[in-house]
Short mmCIF file of C-alpha atoms in Angstrom, two decimals:
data_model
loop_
_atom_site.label_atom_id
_atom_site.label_comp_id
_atom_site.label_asym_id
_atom_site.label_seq_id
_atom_site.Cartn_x
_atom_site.Cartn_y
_atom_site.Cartn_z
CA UNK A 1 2.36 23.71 -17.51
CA UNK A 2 1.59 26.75 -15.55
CA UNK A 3 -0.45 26.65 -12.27
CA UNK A 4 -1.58 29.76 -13.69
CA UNK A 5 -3.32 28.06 -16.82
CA UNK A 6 -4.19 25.25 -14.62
CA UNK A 7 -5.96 27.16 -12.34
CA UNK A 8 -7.81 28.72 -15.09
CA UNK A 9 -9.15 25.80 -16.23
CA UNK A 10 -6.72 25.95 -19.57
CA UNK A 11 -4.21 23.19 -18.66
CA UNK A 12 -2.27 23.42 -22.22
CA UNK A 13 1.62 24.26 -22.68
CA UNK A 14 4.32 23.56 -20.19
CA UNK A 15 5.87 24.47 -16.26
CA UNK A 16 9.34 25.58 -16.98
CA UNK A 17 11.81 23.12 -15.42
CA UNK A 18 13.98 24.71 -13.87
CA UNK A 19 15.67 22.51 -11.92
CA UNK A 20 19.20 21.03 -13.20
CA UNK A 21 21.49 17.79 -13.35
CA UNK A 22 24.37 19.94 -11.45
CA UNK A 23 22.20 21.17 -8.65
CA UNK A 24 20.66 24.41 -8.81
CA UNK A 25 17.19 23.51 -8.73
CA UNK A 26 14.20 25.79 -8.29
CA UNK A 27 11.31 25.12 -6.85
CA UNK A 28 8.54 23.55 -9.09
CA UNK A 29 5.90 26.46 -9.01
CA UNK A 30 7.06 29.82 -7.13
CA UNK A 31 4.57 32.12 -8.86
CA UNK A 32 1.74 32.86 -11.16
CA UNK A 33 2.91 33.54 -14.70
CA UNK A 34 -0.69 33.93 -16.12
CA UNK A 35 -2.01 36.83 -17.94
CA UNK A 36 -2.01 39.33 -15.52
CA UNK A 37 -2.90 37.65 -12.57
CA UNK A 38 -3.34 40.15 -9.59
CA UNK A 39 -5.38 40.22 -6.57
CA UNK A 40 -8.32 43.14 -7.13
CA UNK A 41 -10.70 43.62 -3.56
CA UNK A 42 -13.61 41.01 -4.49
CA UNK A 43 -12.02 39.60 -7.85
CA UNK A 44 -9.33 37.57 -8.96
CA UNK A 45 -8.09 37.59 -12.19
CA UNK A 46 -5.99 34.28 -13.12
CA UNK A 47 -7.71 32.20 -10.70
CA UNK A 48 -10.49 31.33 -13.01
CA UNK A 49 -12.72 32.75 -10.58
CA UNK A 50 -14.54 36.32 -10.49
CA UNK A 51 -16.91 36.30 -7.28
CA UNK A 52 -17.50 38.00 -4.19
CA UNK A 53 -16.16 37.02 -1.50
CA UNK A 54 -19.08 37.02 1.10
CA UNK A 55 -20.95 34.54 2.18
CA UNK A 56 -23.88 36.01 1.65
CA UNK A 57 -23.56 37.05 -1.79
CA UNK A 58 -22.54 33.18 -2.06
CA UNK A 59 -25.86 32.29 -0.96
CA UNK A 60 -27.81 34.60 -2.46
CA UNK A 61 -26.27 32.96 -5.60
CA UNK A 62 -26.91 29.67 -4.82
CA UNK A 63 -30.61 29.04 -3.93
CA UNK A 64 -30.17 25.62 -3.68
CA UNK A 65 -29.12 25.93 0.24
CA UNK A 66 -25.87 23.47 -0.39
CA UNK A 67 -24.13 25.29 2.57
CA UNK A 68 -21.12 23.36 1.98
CA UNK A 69 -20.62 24.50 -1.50
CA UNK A 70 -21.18 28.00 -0.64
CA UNK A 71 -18.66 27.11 2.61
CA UNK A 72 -15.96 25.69 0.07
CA UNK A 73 -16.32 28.70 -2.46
CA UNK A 74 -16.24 30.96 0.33
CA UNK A 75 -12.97 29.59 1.60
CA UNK A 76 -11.38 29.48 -1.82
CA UNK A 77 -12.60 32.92 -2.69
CA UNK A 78 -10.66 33.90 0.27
CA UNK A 79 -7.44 31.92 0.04
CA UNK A 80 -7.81 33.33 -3.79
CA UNK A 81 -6.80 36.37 -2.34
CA UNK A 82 -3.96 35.94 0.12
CA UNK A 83 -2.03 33.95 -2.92
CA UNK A 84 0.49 36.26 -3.07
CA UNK A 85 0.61 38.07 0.09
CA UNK A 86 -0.42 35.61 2.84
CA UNK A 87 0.95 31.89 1.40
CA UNK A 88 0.09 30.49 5.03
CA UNK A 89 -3.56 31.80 5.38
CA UNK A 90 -4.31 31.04 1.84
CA UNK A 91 -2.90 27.43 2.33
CA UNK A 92 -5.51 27.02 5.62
CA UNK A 93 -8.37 28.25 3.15
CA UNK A 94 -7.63 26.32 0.39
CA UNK A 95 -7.38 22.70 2.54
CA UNK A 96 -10.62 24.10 4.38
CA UNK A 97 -12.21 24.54 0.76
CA UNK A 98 -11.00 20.86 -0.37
CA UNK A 99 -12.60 19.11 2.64
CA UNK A 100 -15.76 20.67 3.17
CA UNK A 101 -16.04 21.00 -0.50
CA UNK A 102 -15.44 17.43 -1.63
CA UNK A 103 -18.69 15.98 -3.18
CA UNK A 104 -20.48 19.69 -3.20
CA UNK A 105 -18.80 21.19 -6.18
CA UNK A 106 -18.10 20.06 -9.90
CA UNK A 107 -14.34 17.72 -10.12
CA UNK A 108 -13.06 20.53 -11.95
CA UNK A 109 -13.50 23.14 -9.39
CA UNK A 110 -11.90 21.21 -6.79
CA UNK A 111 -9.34 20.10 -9.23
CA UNK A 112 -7.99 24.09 -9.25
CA UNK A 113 -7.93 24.45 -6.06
CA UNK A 114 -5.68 21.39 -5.99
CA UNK A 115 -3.92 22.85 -8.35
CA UNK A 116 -3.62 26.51 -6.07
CA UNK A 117 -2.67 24.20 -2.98
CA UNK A 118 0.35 22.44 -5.38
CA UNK A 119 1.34 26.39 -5.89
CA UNK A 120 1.24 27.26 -2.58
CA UNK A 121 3.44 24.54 -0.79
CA UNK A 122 5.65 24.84 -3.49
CA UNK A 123 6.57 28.18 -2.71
CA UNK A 124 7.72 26.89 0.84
CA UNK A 125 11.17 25.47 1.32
CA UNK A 126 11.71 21.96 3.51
CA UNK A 127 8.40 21.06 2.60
CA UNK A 128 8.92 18.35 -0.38
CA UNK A 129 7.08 15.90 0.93
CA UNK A 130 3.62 17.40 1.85
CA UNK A 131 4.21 18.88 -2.25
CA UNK A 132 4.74 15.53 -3.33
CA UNK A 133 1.44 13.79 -1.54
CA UNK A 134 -0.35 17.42 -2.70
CA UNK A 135 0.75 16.90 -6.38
CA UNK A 136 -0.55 13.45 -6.80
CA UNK A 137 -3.72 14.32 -5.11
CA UNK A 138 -3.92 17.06 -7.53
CA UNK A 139 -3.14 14.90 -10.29
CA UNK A 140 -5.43 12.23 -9.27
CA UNK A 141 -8.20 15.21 -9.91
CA UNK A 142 -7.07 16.51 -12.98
CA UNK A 143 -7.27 12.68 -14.56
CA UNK A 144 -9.93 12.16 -16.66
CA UNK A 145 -10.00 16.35 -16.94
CA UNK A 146 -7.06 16.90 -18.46
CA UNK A 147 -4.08 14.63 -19.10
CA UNK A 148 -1.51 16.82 -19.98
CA UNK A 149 -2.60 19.13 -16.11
CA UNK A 150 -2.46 15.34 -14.72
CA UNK A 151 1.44 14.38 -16.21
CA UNK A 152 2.77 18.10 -15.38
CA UNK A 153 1.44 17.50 -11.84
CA UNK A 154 3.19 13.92 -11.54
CA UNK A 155 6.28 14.99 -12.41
CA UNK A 156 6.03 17.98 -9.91
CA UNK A 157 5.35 15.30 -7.48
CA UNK A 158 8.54 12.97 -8.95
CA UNK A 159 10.80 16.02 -9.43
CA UNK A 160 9.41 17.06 -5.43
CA UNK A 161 10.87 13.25 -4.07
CA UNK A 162 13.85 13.85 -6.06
CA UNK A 163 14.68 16.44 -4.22
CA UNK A 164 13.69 14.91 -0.52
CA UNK A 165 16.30 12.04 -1.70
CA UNK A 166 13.31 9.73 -1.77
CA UNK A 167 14.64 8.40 -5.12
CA UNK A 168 13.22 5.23 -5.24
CA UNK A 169 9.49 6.74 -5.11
CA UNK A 170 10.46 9.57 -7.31
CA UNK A 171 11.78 7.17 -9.85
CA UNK A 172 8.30 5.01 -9.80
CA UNK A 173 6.49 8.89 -10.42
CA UNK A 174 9.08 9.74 -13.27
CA UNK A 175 8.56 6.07 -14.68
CA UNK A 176 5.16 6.40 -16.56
CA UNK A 177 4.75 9.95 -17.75
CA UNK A 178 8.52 9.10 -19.33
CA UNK A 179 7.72 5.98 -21.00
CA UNK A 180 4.75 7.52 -22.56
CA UNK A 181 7.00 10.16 -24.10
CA UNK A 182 4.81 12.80 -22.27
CA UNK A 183 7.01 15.90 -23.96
CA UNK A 184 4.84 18.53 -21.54
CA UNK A 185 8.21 21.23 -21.87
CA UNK A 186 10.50 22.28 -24.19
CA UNK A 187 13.52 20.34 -24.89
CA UNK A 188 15.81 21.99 -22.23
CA UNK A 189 13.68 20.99 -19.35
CA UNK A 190 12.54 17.82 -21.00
CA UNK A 191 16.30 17.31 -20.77
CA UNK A 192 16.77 18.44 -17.22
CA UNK A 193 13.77 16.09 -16.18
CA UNK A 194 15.34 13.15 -17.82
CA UNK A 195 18.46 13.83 -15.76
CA UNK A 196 16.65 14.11 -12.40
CA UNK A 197 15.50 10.94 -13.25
CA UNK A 198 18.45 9.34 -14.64
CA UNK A 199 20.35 10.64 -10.99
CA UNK A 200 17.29 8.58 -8.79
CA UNK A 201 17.62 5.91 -11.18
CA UNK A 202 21.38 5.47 -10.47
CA UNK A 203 20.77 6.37 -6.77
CA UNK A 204 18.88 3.17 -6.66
CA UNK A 205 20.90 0.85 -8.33
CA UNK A 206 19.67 0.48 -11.48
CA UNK A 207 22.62 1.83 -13.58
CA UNK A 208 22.03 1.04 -17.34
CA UNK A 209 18.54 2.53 -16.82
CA UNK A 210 20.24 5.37 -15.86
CA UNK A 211 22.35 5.71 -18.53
CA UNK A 212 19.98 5.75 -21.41
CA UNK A 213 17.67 8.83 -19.48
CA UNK A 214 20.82 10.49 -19.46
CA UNK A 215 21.74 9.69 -22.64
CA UNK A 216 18.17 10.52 -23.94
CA UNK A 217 18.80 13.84 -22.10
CA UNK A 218 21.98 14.42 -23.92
CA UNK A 219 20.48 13.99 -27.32
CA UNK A 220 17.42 16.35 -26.89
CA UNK A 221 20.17 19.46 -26.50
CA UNK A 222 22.83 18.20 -28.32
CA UNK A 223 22.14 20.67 -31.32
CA UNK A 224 22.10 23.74 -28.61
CA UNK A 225 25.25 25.46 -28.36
CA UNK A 226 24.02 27.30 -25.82
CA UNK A 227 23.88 24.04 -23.61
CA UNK A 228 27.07 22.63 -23.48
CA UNK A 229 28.04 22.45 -20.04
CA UNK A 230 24.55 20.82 -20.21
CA UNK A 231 25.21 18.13 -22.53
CA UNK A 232 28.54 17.56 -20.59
CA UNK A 233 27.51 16.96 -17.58
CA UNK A 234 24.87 14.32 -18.93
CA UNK A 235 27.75 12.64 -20.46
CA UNK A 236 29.73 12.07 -17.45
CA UNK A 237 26.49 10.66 -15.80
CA UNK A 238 26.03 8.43 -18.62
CA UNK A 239 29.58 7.41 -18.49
CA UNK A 240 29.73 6.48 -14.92
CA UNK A 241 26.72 4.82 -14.71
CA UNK A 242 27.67 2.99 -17.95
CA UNK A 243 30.75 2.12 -16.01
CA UNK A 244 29.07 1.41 -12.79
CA UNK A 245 27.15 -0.97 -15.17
CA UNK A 246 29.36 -2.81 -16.18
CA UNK A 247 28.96 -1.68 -19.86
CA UNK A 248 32.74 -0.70 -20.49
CA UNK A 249 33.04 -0.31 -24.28
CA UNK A 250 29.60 2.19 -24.15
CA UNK A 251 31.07 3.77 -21.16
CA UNK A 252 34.80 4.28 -22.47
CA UNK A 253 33.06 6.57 -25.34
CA UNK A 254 30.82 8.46 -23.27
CA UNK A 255 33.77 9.22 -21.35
CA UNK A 256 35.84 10.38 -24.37
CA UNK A 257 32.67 12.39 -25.48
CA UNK A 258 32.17 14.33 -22.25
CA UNK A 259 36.29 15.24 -21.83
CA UNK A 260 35.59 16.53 -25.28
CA UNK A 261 32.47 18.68 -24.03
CA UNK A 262 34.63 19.49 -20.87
CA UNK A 263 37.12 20.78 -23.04
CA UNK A 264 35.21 22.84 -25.79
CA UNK A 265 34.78 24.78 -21.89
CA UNK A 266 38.39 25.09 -20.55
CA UNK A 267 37.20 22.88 -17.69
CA UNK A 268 40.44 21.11 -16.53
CA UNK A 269 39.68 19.18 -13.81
CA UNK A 270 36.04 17.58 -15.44
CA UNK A 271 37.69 16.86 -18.54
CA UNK A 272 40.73 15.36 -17.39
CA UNK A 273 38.80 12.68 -14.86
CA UNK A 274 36.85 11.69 -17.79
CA UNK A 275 40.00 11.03 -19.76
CA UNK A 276 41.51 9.49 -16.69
CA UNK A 277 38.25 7.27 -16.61
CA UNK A 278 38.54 6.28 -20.52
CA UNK A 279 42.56 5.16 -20.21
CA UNK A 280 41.65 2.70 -17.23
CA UNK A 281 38.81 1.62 -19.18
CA UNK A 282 40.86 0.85 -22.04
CA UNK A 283 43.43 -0.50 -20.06
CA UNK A 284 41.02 -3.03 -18.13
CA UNK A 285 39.89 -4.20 -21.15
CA UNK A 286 43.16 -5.46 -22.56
CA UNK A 287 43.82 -9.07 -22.69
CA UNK A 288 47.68 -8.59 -24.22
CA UNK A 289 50.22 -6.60 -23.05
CA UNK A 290 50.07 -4.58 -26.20
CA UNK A 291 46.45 -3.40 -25.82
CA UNK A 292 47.60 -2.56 -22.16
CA UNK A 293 50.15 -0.14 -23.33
CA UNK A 294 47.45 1.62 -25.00
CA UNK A 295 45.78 2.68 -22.14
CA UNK A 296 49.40 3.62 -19.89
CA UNK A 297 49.41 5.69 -23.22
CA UNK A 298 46.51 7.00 -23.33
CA UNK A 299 47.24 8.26 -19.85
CA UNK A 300 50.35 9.55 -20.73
CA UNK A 301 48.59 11.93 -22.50
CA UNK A 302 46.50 13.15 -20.49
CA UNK A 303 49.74 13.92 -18.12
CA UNK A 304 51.44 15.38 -21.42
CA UNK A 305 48.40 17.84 -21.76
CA UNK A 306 48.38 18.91 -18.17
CA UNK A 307 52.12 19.14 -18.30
CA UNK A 308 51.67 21.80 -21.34
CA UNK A 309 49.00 23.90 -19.63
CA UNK A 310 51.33 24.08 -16.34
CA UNK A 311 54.16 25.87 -18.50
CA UNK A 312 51.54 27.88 -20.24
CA UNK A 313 48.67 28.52 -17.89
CA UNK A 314 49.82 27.33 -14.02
CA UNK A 315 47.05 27.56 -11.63
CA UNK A 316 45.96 25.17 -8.82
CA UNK A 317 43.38 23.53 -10.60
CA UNK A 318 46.44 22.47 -13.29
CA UNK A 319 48.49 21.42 -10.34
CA UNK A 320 46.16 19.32 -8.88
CA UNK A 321 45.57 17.24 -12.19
CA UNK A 322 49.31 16.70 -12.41
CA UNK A 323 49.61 15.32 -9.19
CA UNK A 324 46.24 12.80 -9.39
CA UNK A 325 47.78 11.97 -13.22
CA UNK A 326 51.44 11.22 -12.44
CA UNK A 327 49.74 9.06 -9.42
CA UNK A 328 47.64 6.81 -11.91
CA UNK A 329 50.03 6.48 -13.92
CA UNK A 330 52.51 5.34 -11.43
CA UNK A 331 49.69 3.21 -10.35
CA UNK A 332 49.11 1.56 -13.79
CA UNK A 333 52.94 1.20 -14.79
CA UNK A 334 52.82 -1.07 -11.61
CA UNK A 335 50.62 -3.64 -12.73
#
């Protein structure tokens, strides 16, 4: 969901996630993406606000005398302004709006400015944590409001302890909104999601869990052909935590199906480690000396392969292979 909507009041459709499994992540929320948002002297379109921004045209609105809901308006008017230009003074209005407005002014207006304080820290680097804390606060106000403004804001909070490395909390956050099948985003960043939380998952121990988020990742773009390196790279997570699971026979094919994803991509070196992977696999599995010379031969050709591409295509990359290969297999003859 966009702050943008959220702010408005309008908490349908869904943040882009940007973030991804291999590690260029974005932040959360680095800009309005509403419908011509812009800053405009004493209005602000795509704030859900249009007021001025004195305090005495707040109180000659508001007859009532509540001085700290005309204080709170006041300081959100303000920090409704400086969005763009002034992050840092906008931030100081917005948290002096939130606590002098708490209890003066309706849940949902204090929900967006939440919401605008979420946008804010998330525009500033090295701050994950404060985001995270910010998020669930915002999230907390949004329940009850709007659940689908609540979910996008916990997993801004989950993806936001991700990235601090605080996986085991970020794992908890990702937890219910997942299980609930809370689809907020397209498939893509569904996808991506389910691999941030597939890498905490692993990252605290919990390995088959692991497995099926990245499996479940896989599947949501496996019908993309623009996502391939995608769908590979949430194969080899799958396989190694499969492996790390102890789950051999699931892992050996999630192995064979990412060296075949690696491959449809000319990437060597990925491909060949999963193939690598799937010959120990098989031959760890063996329980006759037969079923053990299928695995020395399934590594054999993997070292066959490489062997080809060297008299075809040398590089370094192809070089390197050979060398790891011819060691394995060394290795494995010798047991």
């Amino acid at each position: 969901m966009t702050i943008a909507r959220m702010v408005n009041g309008t908490p349908a459709g869904g943040e882009p996630v940007r973030t991804g499994v291999s590690g260029n992540e974005d932040r959360d929320i680095s800009r309005l993406d509403g419908d011509g948002s812009r800053v405009d002297g004493e209005e602000t379109r795509g704030m859900g606000m249009r007021q001025e921004y004195t305090l005495e045209g707040a109180r000659s609105e508001h007859d009532d005398g509540d001085l700290r809901a005309v204080r709170a308006r006041h300081a959100a008017g303000l920090a409704a302004a400086r969005l763009l230009d002034a992050p840092k003074a906008a931030e100081a209005h917005l948290r002096e709006a939130l606590d002098v407005g708490a209890g003066a002014v309706p849940a949902d207006e204090l929900a967006r400015w939440h919401s605008q304080l979420v946008m804010v820290l998330s525009g500033d680097a090295g701050r994950e944590t404060e985001l995270a804390e910010a998020a669930l606060r915002a999230a907390e106000q949004w329940d009850g409001l709007s659940a689908s403004a609540a979910t996008h804001l916990t997993f801004v909070a989950a993806r936001a302890c991700h990235r601090a490395g605080h996986h085991a909390r970020a794992a908890a956050l990702f937890e219910r909104p997942i299980a609930a099948d809370a689809a907020l985003y397209p498939a893509t960043e569904m996808a991506v999601l389910r691999g941030q939380y597939g890498k905490s998952l692993t990252l605290t121990g919990k390995y088959l869990d692991a497995a099926e988020q990245f499996l479940e990742a896989a599947r949501l773009v496996r019908t993309d052909r623009t996502r391939t390196e995608l769908q590979a790279e949430l194969a080899s997570s799958a396989a190694s935590a499969l492996d790390a699971g102890g789950a051999e026979d699931r892992a050996q094919v999630a192995y064979l199906r990412a060296a075949q994803l690696w491959g449809e991509l000319g990437r060597i070196g990925p491909r060949c480690r999963c193939l690598r992977a799937a010959a120990w696999l098989r031959y760890w599995a063996a329980t006759t000396e037969p079923e053990r010379e299928q695995g020395v031969a399934a590594l054999r050709e993997v070292l066959d392969e490489l062997t080809a591409r060297a008299g075809d295509a040398p590089s370094p990359e192809v070089t390197l292979e050979l060398e790891h290969t011819h060691r394995q297999l060394a290795d494995m003859r010798e047991r």
